[in-house]
């Protein structure tokens, strides 16, 4: 008689791929790798086009409630140049209220990478909902989420396409002047969560020298700006030892590739 664990691992009537030798498997992997690299290059090209999209000025003044009171859209930038606002559904009427936020939005929140890396690229990520701050604070503690999370108090959600559905809005500022630069929702939201997926949405991108960006955009060598999330220091030069290590690793990788 089969055990429950054996039954769980049984593939049953699934039409599975053929089983081949290690050599045949490696050949198949190499063939797939060609397609994967083409996909990566296409994604980089798309991000480059995104950095050249026109901007639209934010003319209205928007107000949110934060942990310490009323704040403006400009305040959400936290003095950084770029801002990504995800509209999460947590409010009366949402399945799970008040104990839980929307299941889909919560799954997305669980994927958010440590924000220190985004912040090091002059970018702030925040969540926004219509729930009161007391409920948001309680939910964040329960779920272990640390992203800034604000309460929408006006027409921000309706004006930026997220009154009936989730979505990420991207903004940039020039002093006190604010501009909307990009927007994704639906399955586009599924890919979000990593530092790279967020930066690729922004008008400045990853800000690395290999990127195809318009003239004058901020760029630094790849890898060198990376740091432990608790070691970033604003405007500090890259650690010399890490520069040596990363350059040696990159050279070895390029030689092998």
Coordinates of C-alpha atoms in Angstrom, one line a residue:
X1 CA 0.0 0.0 0.0
X2 CA 1.3 3.5 -0.9
X3 CA 2.0 6.0 1.8
X4 CA 0.4 9.4 1.8
X5 CA 3.8 11.0 0.9
X6 CA 4.2 8.6 -2.0
X7 CA 0.8 9.5 -3.3
X8 CA 1.5 13.2 -3.0
X9 CA 4.7 12.7 -5.1
X10 CA 3.1 10.6 -7.8
X11 CA 2.8 12.4 -11.1
X12 CA -0.2 10.3 -12.1
X13 CA -1.5 11.0 -15.6
X14 CA 0.6 14.1 -16.2
X15 CA 2.1 14.1 -19.7
X16 CA 5.7 14.8 -18.6
X17 CA 8.7 15.6 -20.8
X18 CA 11.1 12.8 -21.8
X19 CA 13.8 11.6 -19.4
X20 CA 17.2 12.0 -21.1
X21 CA 20.9 11.6 -20.4
X22 CA 22.8 14.3 -18.6
X23 CA 24.5 15.2 -21.9
X24 CA 21.2 15.6 -23.7
X25 CA 19.8 17.6 -20.8
X26 CA 22.7 20.0 -20.9
X27 CA 22.3 20.5 -24.6
X28 CA 18.6 21.3 -24.0
X29 CA 19.6 23.7 -21.3
X30 CA 22.1 25.5 -23.5
X31 CA 19.4 25.8 -26.3
X32 CA 17.0 27.3 -23.7
X33 CA 19.7 29.6 -22.4
X34 CA 20.0 31.3 -25.9
X35 CA 16.3 32.1 -25.7
X36 CA 16.5 33.3 -22.1
X37 CA 19.4 35.7 -22.9
X38 CA 17.4 37.0 -25.9
X39 CA 14.5 37.6 -23.5
X40 CA 16.8 39.4 -21.0
X41 CA 18.1 41.7 -23.7
X42 CA 14.5 42.4 -24.9
X43 CA 13.5 43.3 -21.4
X44 CA 16.5 45.7 -21.1
X45 CA 15.5 47.3 -24.4
X46 CA 11.9 47.7 -23.2
X47 CA 13.2 49.4 -20.0
X48 CA 15.3 51.7 -22.1
X49 CA 12.2 52.7 -24.1
X50 CA 10.3 53.2 -20.8
X51 CA 13.0 55.7 -19.7
X52 CA 12.3 57.7 -22.8
X53 CA 8.5 57.8 -22.3
X54 CA 7.0 61.3 -21.9
X55 CA 6.1 62.6 -18.5
X56 CA 2.8 64.2 -17.4
X57 CA 2.8 66.9 -14.7
X58 CA 0.9 66.3 -11.5
X59 CA -1.1 69.5 -11.1
X60 CA -3.4 68.7 -8.2
X61 CA -2.4 68.6 -4.6
X62 CA -3.0 65.3 -2.9
X63 CA -3.2 64.5 0.8
X64 CA -2.6 61.3 2.7
X65 CA -2.6 60.2 6.3
X66 CA 0.6 58.8 7.6
X67 CA 1.8 57.4 11.0
X68 CA 2.5 61.0 12.1
X69 CA -0.4 62.8 10.5
X70 CA -1.2 64.5 7.2
X71 CA 1.4 64.4 4.4
X72 CA 1.4 65.4 0.8
X73 CA 2.4 63.4 -2.3
X74 CA 5.7 65.3 -2.3
X75 CA 6.3 64.1 1.3
X76 CA 5.9 60.5 0.2
X77 CA 9.2 60.9 -1.8
X78 CA 11.1 61.2 1.6
X79 CA 13.4 63.6 -0.1
X80 CA 14.4 61.1 -2.8
X81 CA 14.1 61.7 -6.5
X82 CA 11.8 58.9 -7.5
X83 CA 8.6 57.5 -6.0
X84 CA 6.6 54.3 -6.6
X85 CA 3.1 54.1 -5.1
X86 CA 1.3 50.7 -5.0
X87 CA -2.4 50.9 -4.3
X88 CA -3.2 48.0 -2.1
X89 CA -6.8 47.0 -1.2
X90 CA -7.2 47.1 2.5
X91 CA -10.4 48.8 3.6
X92 CA -14.1 48.0 4.5
X93 CA -15.6 45.8 1.9
X94 CA -12.4 44.0 1.0
X95 CA -12.4 40.2 1.7
X96 CA -10.6 39.7 5.0
X97 CA -11.3 43.2 6.5
X98 CA -10.3 44.2 9.1
X99 CA -8.0 41.3 10.0
X100 CA -6.5 40.9 6.5
X101 CA -5.9 42.9 3.3
X102 CA -6.7 41.6 -0.2
X103 CA -5.1 38.2 -0.7
X104 CA -3.5 39.3 -4.0
X105 CA -2.1 42.5 -2.6
X106 CA -0.9 40.6 0.5
X107 CA 0.9 38.1 -1.7
X108 CA 2.6 41.0 -3.4
X109 CA 3.5 42.7 -0.2
X110 CA 5.2 39.4 1.0
X111 CA 7.5 39.7 -2.0
X112 CA 8.8 43.2 -1.5
X113 CA 12.6 43.2 -1.2
X114 CA 14.5 45.1 1.5
X115 CA 13.8 48.8 0.7
X116 CA 17.4 50.0 1.6
X117 CA 18.6 48.9 -1.8
X118 CA 15.9 50.9 -3.6
X119 CA 16.5 53.9 -1.3
X120 CA 20.2 53.7 -2.3
X121 CA 19.1 54.4 -5.8
X122 CA 17.2 57.5 -4.8
X123 CA 13.9 55.7 -5.0
X124 CA 11.1 55.3 -2.5
X125 CA 8.4 52.6 -2.5
X126 CA 5.2 53.1 -0.5
X127 CA 1.9 51.4 -0.2
X128 CA -1.4 53.3 -0.1
X129 CA -4.9 52.2 0.9
X130 CA -8.1 53.7 2.3
X131 CA -7.9 51.9 5.7
X132 CA -7.2 54.1 8.7
X133 CA -3.7 54.3 10.0
X134 CA -4.5 52.3 13.2
X135 CA -5.6 49.3 11.1
X136 CA -2.6 49.6 8.7
X137 CA -0.2 49.7 11.6
X138 CA -1.8 46.6 13.2
X139 CA -1.8 44.7 9.9
X140 CA 1.9 45.5 9.2
X141 CA 2.9 44.2 12.6
X142 CA 0.9 41.0 12.1
X143 CA 2.3 40.4 8.7
X144 CA 5.8 41.5 9.2
X145 CA 5.7 44.2 6.5
X146 CA 7.9 47.3 6.8
X147 CA 7.2 49.4 3.7
X148 CA 5.7 52.9 4.4
X149 CA 1.9 52.6 4.1
X150 CA -0.4 55.6 3.8
X151 CA -4.1 56.3 3.9
X152 CA -5.7 57.7 0.8
X153 CA -8.0 60.6 1.8
X154 CA -9.0 62.2 -1.6
X155 CA -9.2 61.4 -5.3
X156 CA -5.7 60.1 -5.7
X157 CA -6.9 56.5 -6.4
X158 CA -9.5 57.6 -8.9
X159 CA -7.2 60.1 -10.7
X160 CA -4.4 57.5 -11.1
X161 CA -6.3 54.5 -12.3
X162 CA -6.4 52.5 -9.0
X163 CA -9.8 53.2 -7.6
X164 CA -11.3 49.8 -8.6
X165 CA -8.1 47.8 -9.1
X166 CA -4.5 47.6 -7.8
X167 CA -1.6 49.1 -9.6
X168 CA 1.9 50.8 -9.4
X169 CA 2.2 54.5 -10.2
X170 CA 5.7 55.9 -10.8
X171 CA 6.6 59.5 -10.1
X172 CA 9.7 61.7 -10.3
X173 CA 10.3 65.1 -8.9
X174 CA 12.2 68.2 -10.0
X175 CA 12.4 70.1 -6.8
X176 CA 8.8 70.6 -5.8
X177 CA 7.5 69.8 -9.3
X178 CA 6.0 66.3 -9.6
X179 CA 5.6 64.2 -12.7
X180 CA 3.9 60.9 -13.4
X181 CA 6.1 58.7 -15.6
X182 CA 4.7 55.2 -15.7
X183 CA 1.8 53.0 -14.5
X184 CA 1.3 49.2 -14.5
X185 CA -1.5 47.0 -13.1
X186 CA -3.0 43.5 -13.8
X187 CA -0.3 40.9 -14.5
X188 CA 2.3 43.6 -14.6
X189 CA 2.0 43.8 -10.8
X190 CA 2.9 40.1 -10.5
X191 CA 6.5 40.7 -11.6
X192 CA 7.1 43.3 -8.9
X193 CA 8.9 42.7 -5.7
X194 CA 12.6 42.7 -6.5
X195 CA 14.9 45.7 -6.4
X196 CA 15.5 45.3 -10.1
X197 CA 11.8 45.0 -11.1
X198 CA 11.0 48.3 -9.3
X199 CA 14.0 50.2 -10.7
X200 CA 13.2 49.0 -14.3
X201 CA 9.9 50.8 -14.0
X202 CA 11.4 54.1 -13.0
X203 CA 12.5 56.9 -15.4
X204 CA 16.1 56.7 -14.2
X205 CA 16.3 52.9 -14.3
X206 CA 19.0 51.0 -12.4
X207 CA 21.3 54.0 -12.9
X208 CA 24.2 51.7 -14.1
X209 CA 26.7 52.4 -16.8
X210 CA 25.7 49.5 -19.1
X211 CA 22.1 50.8 -19.5
X212 CA 20.9 52.6 -22.5
X213 CA 19.7 55.9 -21.0
X214 CA 19.3 59.4 -22.2
X215 CA 22.2 61.7 -22.0
X216 CA 22.9 63.2 -18.5
X217 CA 21.1 60.5 -16.6
X218 CA 22.8 59.4 -13.3
X219 CA 24.9 56.2 -13.8
X220 CA 27.5 54.4 -11.8
X221 CA 29.4 51.1 -12.5
X222 CA 27.3 48.0 -11.8
X223 CA 27.9 46.0 -8.6
X224 CA 30.0 48.7 -7.0
X225 CA 27.1 50.4 -5.3
X226 CA 25.7 47.2 -3.8
X227 CA 25.9 46.9 0.0
X228 CA 24.5 45.1 2.9
X229 CA 21.1 46.6 3.6
X230 CA 22.3 48.0 7.0
X231 CA 25.5 49.5 5.7
X232 CA 24.4 52.1 3.1
X233 CA 25.6 55.6 3.8
X234 CA 24.3 58.4 1.7
X235 CA 26.8 59.8 -0.8
X236 CA 29.6 57.5 0.4
X237 CA 32.2 56.2 -2.0
X238 CA 32.0 52.4 -2.8
X239 CA 34.0 50.3 -0.4
X240 CA 37.4 49.8 -2.0
X241 CA 37.7 46.1 -1.0
X242 CA 34.2 45.4 -2.5
X243 CA 35.3 47.2 -5.7
X244 CA 38.3 44.8 -6.0
X245 CA 36.2 41.7 -5.3
X246 CA 33.4 42.7 -7.7
X247 CA 35.8 43.6 -10.5
X248 CA 37.6 40.3 -10.1
X249 CA 34.3 38.4 -10.1
X250 CA 33.0 40.3 -13.1
X251 CA 36.2 39.7 -15.1
X252 CA 36.0 36.0 -14.4
X253 CA 32.3 35.9 -15.3
X254 CA 32.9 37.7 -18.6
X255 CA 35.8 35.4 -19.5
X256 CA 33.7 32.3 -18.8
X257 CA 30.7 33.7 -20.7

